[in-house]
């Protein structure tokens, strides 16, 4: 398979927080990979901006190290790295101060697309937006990219939207949810709307239920204090799982165009029913023989924040009335896996009799690891002995089906940054979408506070609290096993 790489127009990309963790691990190595792929025109310019007193050369050393550490096999090509670094510069700027802005202004070329990536703490978004405006850098050709978290509740998200809207139109604001940049997530739309096979069955009449799982094996790591103030609901469900839910549940948009897609996603969020308290399971990983528990990890012995969350949701519209969506996410579970599982209903009548057992088609869409899809199809077990039925997966692991290029598939951040340069907002969250997601989330969190809800402890390396299994078992269903 030969993939087609279409170079983007020349651009200036300024990365505020260019010396931070996200820039080092994702943004800079990603840009280098796009450069190697031939997508970056010779005139492209990347400018790191942060308070550290570095000059261009000092920053290039930082970028070189980041590439060596995080850009995979391409990082062995020193000639390509040198060529890439010719496009890289640095301006020392304090988002809250006045120094450096005029220099930045002198480096950004008026006649090209310029994007400003806010890879800094959200508390600085307003300061940067304000100063970009004051220094004449917020014109119509400017785009801003903002990282998550986008607010911590509806009020703060509204305030942040209002702050950005003072100086930028909605069409200039790119709110990143890197899940939307994943190959498989986009494939979800291709599978649903590019094939005639699935869409007629994609509704409550044929779908028994849908599961969305994002499981991690790691704990809170070095993000203890941030995580403890957020929990799985704010950190994962309100954004990543909600976006996956929207793509799986939305109506077909009239065209693959940013607002057409985002209008449909918004309708899904607005159609979500409030969640019953007994349809929510919160958990906290316990300490194990050789590993600290959640409370020790976040250094808060009285923390009631959830590191695991499972929910049963309903979408009140014609397509989905009666079909539950089960969402779960958690840390320190037995496998690192993200997948969406569409479980279809049984055939209305089995001509093979009760002995043939119960069989159903299951479409599993894996985001990680090994991006791909499987569709369980019921067939006759080969051999003599009558009509015994078994379910076998039709496996479409992208790396197997599409060859080695798929294994090096574009990472989410690379794709999203190139979309910013192209001016394509389809894979970015619109302001009203984020607010609608918070409007659904806030009452759930408020309910926990009002009830003084205490998360259930769960064993590390397992599948989460027992109650999460019960959430399914009560309905005669079960979670798909977590497999890495
Ligand atoms: P980080 O490692 O703490 O880096 C913060 C960056 O901001 C540094 O470059 C820092 O450089 C710069 N900075 C701090 N104060 C500044 C100021 N007053 N003026 C200008 N620059 C300033 O944070 P991060 O992990 O990269 O995260 C950045 C953003 O991405 C955050 O919003 C975070 O929530 C989001 N995010 C990160 C990840 C991730 O994997 N890291 C994932 C998802 C979202 P100086 O100290 O030199 O100024």
Short mmCIF file of C-alpha atoms in Angstrom, two decimals, residues 3-484:
data_model
loop_
_atom_site.label_atom_id
_atom_site.label_comp_id
_atom_site.label_asym_id
_atom_site.label_seq_id
_atom_site.Cartn_x
_atom_site.Cartn_y
_atom_site.Cartn_z
CA UNK A 3 -0.06 6.23 1.08
CA UNK A 4 -0.54 9.61 -0.48
CA UNK A 5 0.97 12.50 1.46
CA UNK A 6 -0.29 15.90 0.48
CA UNK A 7 2.03 18.69 1.63
CA UNK A 8 0.38 21.47 3.59
CA UNK A 9 0.81 25.15 2.79
CA UNK A 10 3.79 26.99 4.29
CA UNK A 11 3.10 27.93 7.91
CA UNK A 12 4.44 29.31 11.14
CA UNK A 13 3.68 27.22 14.22
CA UNK A 14 4.42 28.74 17.61
CA UNK A 15 4.39 26.29 20.50
CA UNK A 16 3.78 28.04 23.81
CA UNK A 17 5.11 25.55 26.33
CA UNK A 18 7.65 24.41 23.74
CA UNK A 19 9.95 23.11 26.49
CA UNK A 20 7.22 21.12 28.27
CA UNK A 21 6.46 17.44 28.50
CA UNK A 22 3.78 17.38 25.81
CA UNK A 23 5.94 19.26 23.33
CA UNK A 24 8.88 16.94 24.03
CA UNK A 25 7.00 13.65 23.85
CA UNK A 26 4.34 14.31 21.24
CA UNK A 27 4.28 17.61 19.39
CA UNK A 28 7.93 17.96 18.32
CA UNK A 29 8.56 14.28 17.42
CA UNK A 30 5.23 14.32 15.58
CA UNK A 31 6.22 17.36 13.54
CA UNK A 32 9.52 15.69 12.70
CA UNK A 33 7.69 12.60 11.45
CA UNK A 34 5.48 14.78 9.22
CA UNK A 35 8.63 16.43 7.91
CA UNK A 36 10.14 13.02 7.08
CA UNK A 37 6.89 12.03 5.39
CA UNK A 38 7.28 14.99 3.04
CA UNK A 39 4.24 16.81 4.33
CA UNK A 40 6.04 19.89 5.58
CA UNK A 41 6.97 22.48 2.98
CA UNK A 42 10.51 23.96 3.04
CA UNK A 43 9.17 27.34 4.20
CA UNK A 44 7.55 25.92 7.35
CA UNK A 45 8.76 27.44 10.60
CA UNK A 46 8.36 26.07 14.14
CA UNK A 47 9.00 28.40 17.05
CA UNK A 48 9.19 27.18 20.63
CA UNK A 49 8.12 29.73 23.25
CA UNK A 50 8.47 29.44 27.01
CA UNK A 51 10.13 31.29 29.89
CA UNK A 52 13.41 29.30 29.82
CA UNK A 53 16.27 31.47 28.62
CA UNK A 54 17.29 29.57 25.50
CA UNK A 55 18.46 30.76 22.11
CA UNK A 56 17.66 29.07 18.80
CA UNK A 57 20.64 26.72 19.10
CA UNK A 58 19.79 25.76 22.67
CA UNK A 59 16.23 24.93 21.66
CA UNK A 60 17.39 22.92 18.66
CA UNK A 61 19.42 20.78 21.06
CA UNK A 62 16.27 20.26 23.11
CA UNK A 63 14.30 19.31 19.99
CA UNK A 64 17.07 16.97 18.80
CA UNK A 65 16.98 15.15 22.15
CA UNK A 66 13.19 14.92 22.00
CA UNK A 67 13.39 13.39 18.51
CA UNK A 68 16.05 10.90 19.59
CA UNK A 69 13.97 9.85 22.53
CA UNK A 70 10.48 9.81 21.04
CA UNK A 71 10.47 9.77 17.24
CA UNK A 72 11.00 6.04 16.82
CA UNK A 73 13.13 4.57 14.00
CA UNK A 74 13.28 7.87 12.07
CA UNK A 75 15.36 9.36 14.87
CA UNK A 76 18.42 7.53 13.53
CA UNK A 77 18.54 9.71 10.44
CA UNK A 78 20.83 12.58 11.54
CA UNK A 79 20.77 14.28 8.12
CA UNK A 80 16.97 14.54 8.24
CA UNK A 81 17.09 15.80 11.81
CA UNK A 82 19.56 18.55 10.83
CA UNK A 83 17.38 19.56 7.93
CA UNK A 84 14.29 19.64 10.14
CA UNK A 85 16.07 21.71 12.79
CA UNK A 86 16.79 24.44 10.23
CA UNK A 87 13.09 25.21 10.51
CA UNK A 88 13.13 25.41 14.30
CA UNK A 89 13.66 28.52 16.44
CA UNK A 90 12.89 29.81 19.92
CA UNK A 91 11.67 32.96 21.60
CA UNK A 92 11.82 33.39 25.39
CA UNK A 93 8.42 34.64 26.51
CA UNK A 94 6.54 34.82 29.75
CA UNK A 95 2.83 34.45 29.07
CA UNK A 96 2.18 36.85 31.92
CA UNK A 97 4.91 39.33 31.06
CA UNK A 98 5.68 41.75 28.25
CA UNK A 99 9.17 40.61 27.15
CA UNK A 100 9.59 38.60 23.95
CA UNK A 101 6.31 39.44 22.25
CA UNK A 102 7.73 41.96 19.82
CA UNK A 103 10.43 39.52 18.83
CA UNK A 104 7.80 36.87 18.25
CA UNK A 105 5.80 39.34 16.17
CA UNK A 106 8.88 40.04 14.03
CA UNK A 107 9.39 36.33 13.36
CA UNK A 108 5.83 35.41 12.45
CA UNK A 109 5.20 36.04 8.76
CA UNK A 110 2.03 38.00 8.07
CA UNK A 111 1.23 36.41 4.74
CA UNK A 112 1.27 32.78 5.95
CA UNK A 113 -1.01 30.66 8.06
CA UNK A 114 0.12 30.98 11.63
CA UNK A 115 -0.93 28.67 14.40
CA UNK A 116 -0.33 29.18 18.11
CA UNK A 117 -0.33 25.99 20.14
CA UNK A 118 -1.21 26.63 23.80
CA UNK A 119 0.68 23.70 25.32
CA UNK A 120 0.73 25.31 28.73
CA UNK A 121 -1.42 25.16 31.87
CA UNK A 122 -5.01 26.28 31.09
CA UNK A 123 -4.61 29.14 33.59
CA UNK A 124 -2.33 30.80 30.99
CA UNK A 125 -4.70 30.49 28.00
CA UNK A 126 -6.32 33.85 28.69
CA UNK A 127 -2.99 35.65 29.16
CA UNK A 128 -1.62 34.32 25.89
CA UNK A 129 -4.80 35.08 23.93
CA UNK A 130 -4.80 38.63 25.30
CA UNK A 131 -1.16 39.27 24.43
CA UNK A 132 -1.46 37.77 20.96
CA UNK A 133 -4.22 40.28 20.40
CA UNK A 134 -2.28 43.21 21.88
CA UNK A 135 0.71 42.47 19.68
CA UNK A 136 -1.28 42.18 16.49
CA UNK A 137 -0.96 38.39 16.22
CA UNK A 138 -4.66 37.54 16.46
CA UNK A 139 -5.66 38.39 12.89
CA UNK A 140 -7.86 36.25 10.67
CA UNK A 141 -4.94 34.07 9.53
CA UNK A 142 -4.20 33.08 13.13
CA UNK A 143 -5.35 29.82 14.64
CA UNK A 144 -5.05 28.79 18.23
CA UNK A 145 -4.80 25.22 19.47
CA UNK A 146 -5.84 24.60 23.05
CA UNK A 147 -5.04 21.53 25.08
CA UNK A 148 -7.22 19.69 27.53
CA UNK A 149 -8.49 20.07 30.17
CA UNK A 150 -10.98 22.56 28.74
CA UNK A 151 -12.48 23.71 32.02
CA UNK A 152 -13.30 21.64 35.09
CA UNK A 153 -17.06 22.21 34.97
CA UNK A 154 -19.64 24.07 32.92
CA UNK A 155 -18.96 27.46 34.47
CA UNK A 156 -15.20 27.32 33.95
CA UNK A 157 -15.61 26.01 30.39
CA UNK A 158 -18.01 28.87 29.61
CA UNK A 159 -15.58 31.37 31.12
CA UNK A 160 -12.72 29.93 29.05
CA UNK A 161 -14.79 30.01 25.87
CA UNK A 162 -15.71 33.62 26.60
CA UNK A 163 -12.06 34.56 27.20
CA UNK A 164 -10.92 33.06 23.91
CA UNK A 165 -13.91 34.49 22.05
CA UNK A 166 -12.82 38.01 22.98
CA UNK A 167 -10.00 37.78 20.46
CA UNK A 168 -10.69 34.77 18.24
CA UNK A 169 -13.66 33.57 16.22
CA UNK A 170 -14.83 29.99 16.76
CA UNK A 171 -13.39 29.13 13.32
CA UNK A 172 -9.93 30.03 14.65
CA UNK A 173 -10.10 27.88 17.80
CA UNK A 174 -8.94 24.25 17.71
CA UNK A 175 -9.76 22.42 20.95
CA UNK A 176 -7.71 19.24 20.98
CA UNK A 177 -9.01 15.87 22.04
CA UNK A 178 -6.23 13.67 20.78
CA UNK A 179 -8.56 10.65 20.72
CA UNK A 180 -10.21 12.18 17.69
CA UNK A 181 -6.87 12.12 15.87
CA UNK A 182 -6.52 8.35 16.17
CA UNK A 183 -6.70 6.46 12.91
CA UNK A 184 -9.36 4.05 14.14
CA UNK A 185 -11.58 6.80 15.45
CA UNK A 186 -11.75 8.30 11.99
CA UNK A 187 -12.20 4.85 10.60
CA UNK A 188 -15.28 4.59 12.72
CA UNK A 189 -16.86 7.21 10.51
CA UNK A 190 -15.56 5.52 7.35
CA UNK A 191 -16.96 2.16 8.47
CA UNK A 192 -20.32 3.57 9.46
CA UNK A 193 -20.87 5.93 6.58
CA UNK A 194 -18.77 4.43 3.79
CA UNK A 195 -20.33 0.95 3.88
CA UNK A 196 -23.88 -0.02 3.21
CA UNK A 197 -23.48 -3.07 5.42
CA UNK A 198 -23.58 -1.57 8.89
CA UNK A 199 -25.76 1.51 8.83
CA UNK A 200 -29.12 -0.29 8.36
CA UNK A 201 -28.34 -2.35 11.48
CA UNK A 202 -26.97 0.56 13.50
CA UNK A 203 -29.96 1.16 15.75
CA UNK A 204 -31.94 -0.12 18.71
CA UNK A 205 -33.75 -2.68 16.59
CA UNK A 206 -30.57 -4.64 15.89
CA UNK A 207 -28.03 -3.50 18.47
CA UNK A 208 -28.38 -5.07 21.90
CA UNK A 209 -25.88 -2.76 23.57
CA UNK A 210 -22.61 -0.93 23.05
CA UNK A 211 -19.54 -0.99 25.30
CA UNK A 212 -16.82 1.64 25.31
CA UNK A 213 -13.72 0.82 27.33
CA UNK A 214 -10.55 2.81 27.88
CA UNK A 215 -8.40 0.83 30.31
CA UNK A 216 -4.92 1.71 31.51
CA UNK A 217 -2.36 -0.38 33.35
CA UNK A 218 -0.58 2.65 34.79
CA UNK A 219 -1.56 4.59 37.90
CA UNK A 220 -1.65 8.35 38.28
CA UNK A 221 2.13 8.63 37.84
CA UNK A 222 3.50 12.10 38.45
CA UNK A 223 0.12 13.76 37.89
CA UNK A 224 -1.18 13.00 41.40
CA UNK A 225 -2.41 16.42 42.46
CA UNK A 226 -3.95 17.22 39.04
CA UNK A 227 -5.64 13.82 38.85
CA UNK A 228 -6.97 13.92 42.39
CA UNK A 229 -8.77 17.17 41.59
CA UNK A 230 -10.23 15.64 38.41
CA UNK A 231 -10.84 11.91 38.63
CA UNK A 232 -11.82 9.58 35.82
CA UNK A 233 -15.01 11.52 35.05
CA UNK A 234 -13.31 14.80 34.26
CA UNK A 235 -10.06 13.32 32.96
CA UNK A 236 -11.47 10.68 30.61
CA UNK A 237 -15.25 10.41 30.39
CA UNK A 238 -16.28 14.03 29.81
CA UNK A 239 -13.91 14.28 26.86
CA UNK A 240 -12.42 11.10 25.35
CA UNK A 241 -15.20 8.59 26.04
CA UNK A 242 -17.84 11.19 25.27
CA UNK A 243 -16.26 11.85 21.88
CA UNK A 244 -16.20 8.13 21.08
CA UNK A 245 -19.81 7.83 22.17
CA UNK A 246 -20.77 10.70 19.86
CA UNK A 247 -19.09 9.17 16.83
CA UNK A 248 -20.65 5.79 17.41
CA UNK A 249 -24.14 7.12 18.12
CA UNK A 250 -24.53 10.17 15.88
CA UNK A 251 -26.78 10.40 12.84
CA UNK A 252 -25.05 10.48 9.45
CA UNK A 253 -24.03 14.07 8.78
CA UNK A 254 -25.04 15.46 5.39
CA UNK A 255 -21.37 15.74 4.49
CA UNK A 256 -17.95 15.25 6.02
CA UNK A 257 -17.62 18.87 6.95
CA UNK A 258 -16.61 20.28 10.35
CA UNK A 259 -19.91 21.83 11.35
CA UNK A 260 -22.07 19.11 9.85
CA UNK A 261 -20.18 16.48 11.90
CA UNK A 262 -20.07 18.56 15.05
CA UNK A 263 -23.78 19.44 14.84
CA UNK A 264 -24.57 15.72 14.88
CA UNK A 265 -22.21 15.03 17.78
CA UNK A 266 -23.78 17.84 19.76
CA UNK A 267 -27.25 16.33 19.26
CA UNK A 268 -26.04 13.08 20.83
CA UNK A 269 -24.72 14.83 23.93
CA UNK A 270 -27.93 16.79 24.27
CA UNK A 271 -29.98 13.59 23.98
CA UNK A 272 -28.15 11.87 26.85
CA UNK A 273 -30.48 11.09 29.71
CA UNK A 274 -29.43 11.94 33.25
CA UNK A 275 -27.70 8.89 34.75
CA UNK A 276 -29.37 7.02 37.61
CA UNK A 277 -27.06 6.73 40.65
CA UNK A 278 -27.33 2.91 40.57
CA UNK A 279 -26.02 2.98 36.98
CA UNK A 280 -22.70 4.42 38.14
CA UNK A 281 -19.78 2.53 39.68
CA UNK A 282 -16.83 4.47 41.03
CA UNK A 283 -13.64 2.78 42.15
CA UNK A 284 -10.21 3.52 43.57
CA UNK A 285 -7.28 1.15 43.17
CA UNK A 286 -6.21 -0.41 46.41
CA UNK A 287 -2.65 -0.97 47.56
CA UNK A 288 -1.13 -4.30 46.63
CA UNK A 289 1.73 -6.35 48.09
CA UNK A 290 4.34 -4.41 46.13
CA UNK A 291 2.60 -1.27 44.95
CA UNK A 292 1.02 1.77 46.57
CA UNK A 293 -2.68 2.37 46.41
CA UNK A 294 -4.39 5.39 44.82
CA UNK A 295 -4.51 7.38 48.05
CA UNK A 296 -0.80 6.94 48.64
CA UNK A 297 -0.07 7.80 45.00
CA UNK A 298 -1.93 11.10 45.26
CA UNK A 299 -0.74 11.66 48.85
CA UNK A 300 -4.27 12.24 50.05
CA UNK A 301 -5.34 9.64 52.65
CA UNK A 302 -8.95 10.88 52.57
CA UNK A 303 -9.34 11.16 48.81
CA UNK A 304 -12.77 10.23 47.42
CA UNK A 305 -11.73 10.75 43.80
CA UNK A 306 -12.40 7.88 41.40
CA UNK A 307 -9.62 6.19 39.42
CA UNK A 308 -12.23 3.90 37.85
CA UNK A 309 -15.66 4.69 36.51
CA UNK A 310 -18.31 2.56 34.84
CA UNK A 311 -21.64 3.98 33.67
CA UNK A 312 -24.75 2.80 31.93
CA UNK A 313 -26.18 5.48 29.67
CA UNK A 314 -29.25 5.96 27.54
CA UNK A 315 -29.65 8.22 24.55
CA UNK A 316 -33.21 9.38 24.14
CA UNK A 317 -33.79 9.50 20.43
CA UNK A 318 -35.49 7.26 17.88
CA UNK A 319 -32.32 5.49 16.86
CA UNK A 320 -31.19 4.43 20.31
CA UNK A 321 -34.24 4.30 22.59
CA UNK A 322 -33.84 1.13 24.68
CA UNK A 323 -30.22 0.37 23.74
CA UNK A 324 -27.87 0.90 26.68
CA UNK A 325 -24.34 2.23 26.27
CA UNK A 326 -21.90 0.99 28.90
CA UNK A 327 -18.78 3.08 29.43
CA UNK A 328 -15.83 2.17 31.61
CA UNK A 329 -12.39 3.57 32.18
CA UNK A 330 -9.83 3.05 34.88
CA UNK A 331 -6.24 2.99 35.98
CA UNK A 332 -4.11 0.05 37.16
CA UNK A 333 -6.28 -2.45 35.35
CA UNK A 334 -5.05 -5.70 33.86
CA UNK A 335 -4.56 -4.51 30.28
CA UNK A 336 -4.00 -1.32 28.35
CA UNK A 337 -6.80 -1.34 25.89
CA UNK A 338 -9.25 1.05 24.26
CA UNK A 339 -12.10 -0.45 22.34
CA UNK A 340 -15.66 0.02 21.27
CA UNK A 341 -17.79 -3.09 21.11
CA UNK A 342 -21.11 -3.20 19.29
CA UNK A 343 -23.05 -6.28 20.38
CA UNK A 344 -25.85 -7.10 17.97
CA UNK A 345 -29.05 -8.87 18.98
CA UNK A 346 -29.65 -12.58 18.58
CA UNK A 347 -31.18 -13.79 15.34
CA UNK A 348 -34.95 -13.54 15.84
CA UNK A 349 -35.43 -17.29 15.52
CA UNK A 350 -32.89 -20.11 15.58
CA UNK A 351 -33.59 -22.77 12.99
CA UNK A 352 -30.83 -24.86 14.56
CA UNK A 353 -32.63 -25.50 17.84
CA UNK A 354 -31.61 -24.93 21.43
CA UNK A 355 -28.55 -27.21 21.18
CA UNK A 356 -26.89 -24.78 18.79
CA UNK A 357 -26.45 -22.39 21.73
CA UNK A 358 -26.64 -18.64 21.71
CA UNK A 359 -24.70 -16.69 19.10
CA UNK A 360 -24.49 -13.04 18.23
CA UNK A 361 -22.51 -10.83 15.95
CA UNK A 362 -20.04 -8.58 17.73
CA UNK A 363 -18.17 -5.76 16.06
CA UNK A 364 -15.11 -4.76 18.09
CA UNK A 365 -13.25 -1.63 17.11
CA UNK A 366 -9.84 -1.47 18.78
CA UNK A 367 -8.11 1.86 19.24
CA UNK A 368 -5.16 0.36 21.04
CA UNK A 369 -3.19 -1.79 21.00
CA UNK A 370 -3.07 -3.08 17.40
CA UNK A 371 -5.59 -0.69 15.90
CA UNK A 372 -8.14 -2.61 13.92
CA UNK A 373 -11.53 -4.26 13.90
CA UNK A 374 -12.97 -7.71 14.30
CA UNK A 375 -16.44 -8.88 13.45
CA UNK A 376 -17.59 -12.10 15.10
CA UNK A 377 -19.60 -14.12 12.64
CA UNK A 378 -21.45 -17.33 13.44
CA UNK A 379 -20.50 -20.31 11.29
CA UNK A 380 -20.79 -24.06 11.39
CA UNK A 381 -18.06 -25.75 13.34
CA UNK A 382 -16.09 -27.65 10.71
CA UNK A 383 -16.23 -31.44 10.67
CA UNK A 384 -18.83 -34.12 11.06
CA UNK A 385 -21.19 -34.26 14.01
CA UNK A 386 -24.15 -32.19 12.97
CA UNK A 387 -24.86 -28.52 12.95
CA UNK A 388 -22.77 -27.13 15.76
CA UNK A 389 -22.29 -23.38 15.61
CA UNK A 390 -19.26 -21.35 16.60
CA UNK A 391 -18.39 -17.66 16.43
CA UNK A 392 -15.23 -16.77 14.55
CA UNK A 393 -13.72 -13.32 14.20
CA UNK A 394 -13.21 -11.76 10.81
CA UNK A 395 -10.03 -9.96 11.78
CA UNK A 396 -8.95 -6.71 10.24
CA UNK A 397 -5.90 -5.67 12.19
CA UNK A 398 -4.74 -2.72 10.14
CA UNK A 399 -1.09 -3.67 10.27
CA UNK A 400 -1.92 -7.11 8.80
CA UNK A 401 -4.38 -5.86 6.23
CA UNK A 402 -2.60 -2.76 5.03
CA UNK A 403 1.06 -3.66 5.41
CA UNK A 404 3.93 -2.17 7.40
CA UNK A 405 2.98 1.43 6.60
CA UNK A 406 -0.09 1.04 8.76
CA UNK A 407 2.11 0.11 11.69
CA UNK A 408 3.76 3.50 11.41
CA UNK A 409 0.36 5.12 11.05
CA UNK A 410 0.34 8.81 11.69
CA UNK A 411 0.06 9.52 15.39
CA UNK A 412 -2.92 11.48 16.61
CA UNK A 413 -1.01 14.68 17.37
CA UNK A 414 0.67 14.79 13.96
CA UNK A 415 -2.58 14.41 12.15
CA UNK A 416 -4.31 17.02 14.25
CA UNK A 417 -1.56 19.61 13.86
CA UNK A 418 -1.61 19.14 10.09
CA UNK A 419 -5.40 19.60 10.20
CA UNK A 420 -4.88 22.89 12.04
CA UNK A 421 -2.57 24.08 9.26
CA UNK A 422 -5.08 22.95 6.64
CA UNK A 423 -7.84 24.75 8.53
CA UNK A 424 -9.94 21.63 8.99
CA UNK A 425 -11.81 21.65 12.31
CA UNK A 426 -13.69 18.38 11.87
CA UNK A 427 -11.62 16.53 14.47
CA UNK A 428 -11.68 19.32 17.03
CA UNK A 429 -14.32 20.06 19.63
CA UNK A 430 -16.52 23.05 19.15
CA UNK A 431 -17.23 25.34 22.11
CA UNK A 432 -20.88 24.35 22.39
CA UNK A 433 -19.96 20.65 22.32
CA UNK A 434 -17.60 21.06 25.27
CA UNK A 435 -20.19 23.03 27.20
CA UNK A 436 -22.90 20.44 26.49
CA UNK A 437 -20.58 17.68 27.74
CA UNK A 438 -19.98 19.59 30.97
CA UNK A 439 -23.71 20.30 31.34
CA UNK A 440 -24.28 16.54 31.35
CA UNK A 441 -21.30 15.80 33.61
CA UNK A 442 -21.81 18.44 36.31
CA UNK A 443 -25.01 17.02 37.90
CA UNK A 444 -23.45 13.57 38.10
CA UNK A 445 -20.45 14.90 40.01
CA UNK A 446 -22.73 17.10 42.14
CA UNK A 447 -24.73 13.96 43.02
CA UNK A 448 -21.60 12.24 44.32
CA UNK A 449 -20.75 15.22 46.45
CA UNK A 450 -24.30 15.48 47.81
CA UNK A 451 -24.37 11.76 48.66
CA UNK A 452 -20.78 11.77 50.01
CA UNK A 453 -20.18 8.91 47.61
CA UNK A 454 -17.16 6.78 48.46
CA UNK A 455 -15.45 4.94 45.57
CA UNK A 456 -15.16 1.15 45.90
CA UNK A 457 -11.63 -0.19 46.34
CA UNK A 458 -10.47 -2.53 43.59
CA UNK A 459 -7.48 -4.80 43.10
CA UNK A 460 -4.65 -3.62 40.90
CA UNK A 461 -4.21 -5.67 37.77
CA UNK A 462 -7.86 -6.71 37.65
CA UNK A 463 -10.97 -5.48 35.84
CA UNK A 464 -12.18 -2.92 38.36
CA UNK A 465 -14.64 -3.18 41.24
CA UNK A 466 -16.99 -6.16 41.46
CA UNK A 467 -19.92 -3.73 41.20
CA UNK A 468 -18.86 -2.91 37.67
CA UNK A 469 -19.39 -6.57 36.72
CA UNK A 470 -22.75 -6.43 38.50
CA UNK A 471 -23.78 -3.40 36.47
CA UNK A 472 -23.68 -5.70 33.45
CA UNK A 473 -24.76 -8.95 35.08
CA UNK A 474 -27.95 -7.37 36.38
CA UNK A 475 -28.89 -6.81 32.73
CA UNK A 476 -27.83 -10.32 31.68
CA UNK A 477 -24.73 -8.95 29.92
CA UNK A 478 -21.01 -9.01 30.51
CA UNK A 479 -18.06 -6.80 29.76
CA UNK A 480 -15.78 -8.00 27.04
CA UNK A 481 -12.64 -9.29 28.70
CA UNK A 482 -9.79 -6.80 29.02
CA UNK A 483 -6.97 -7.99 26.79
CA UNK A 484 -3.79 -6.13 26.00
#
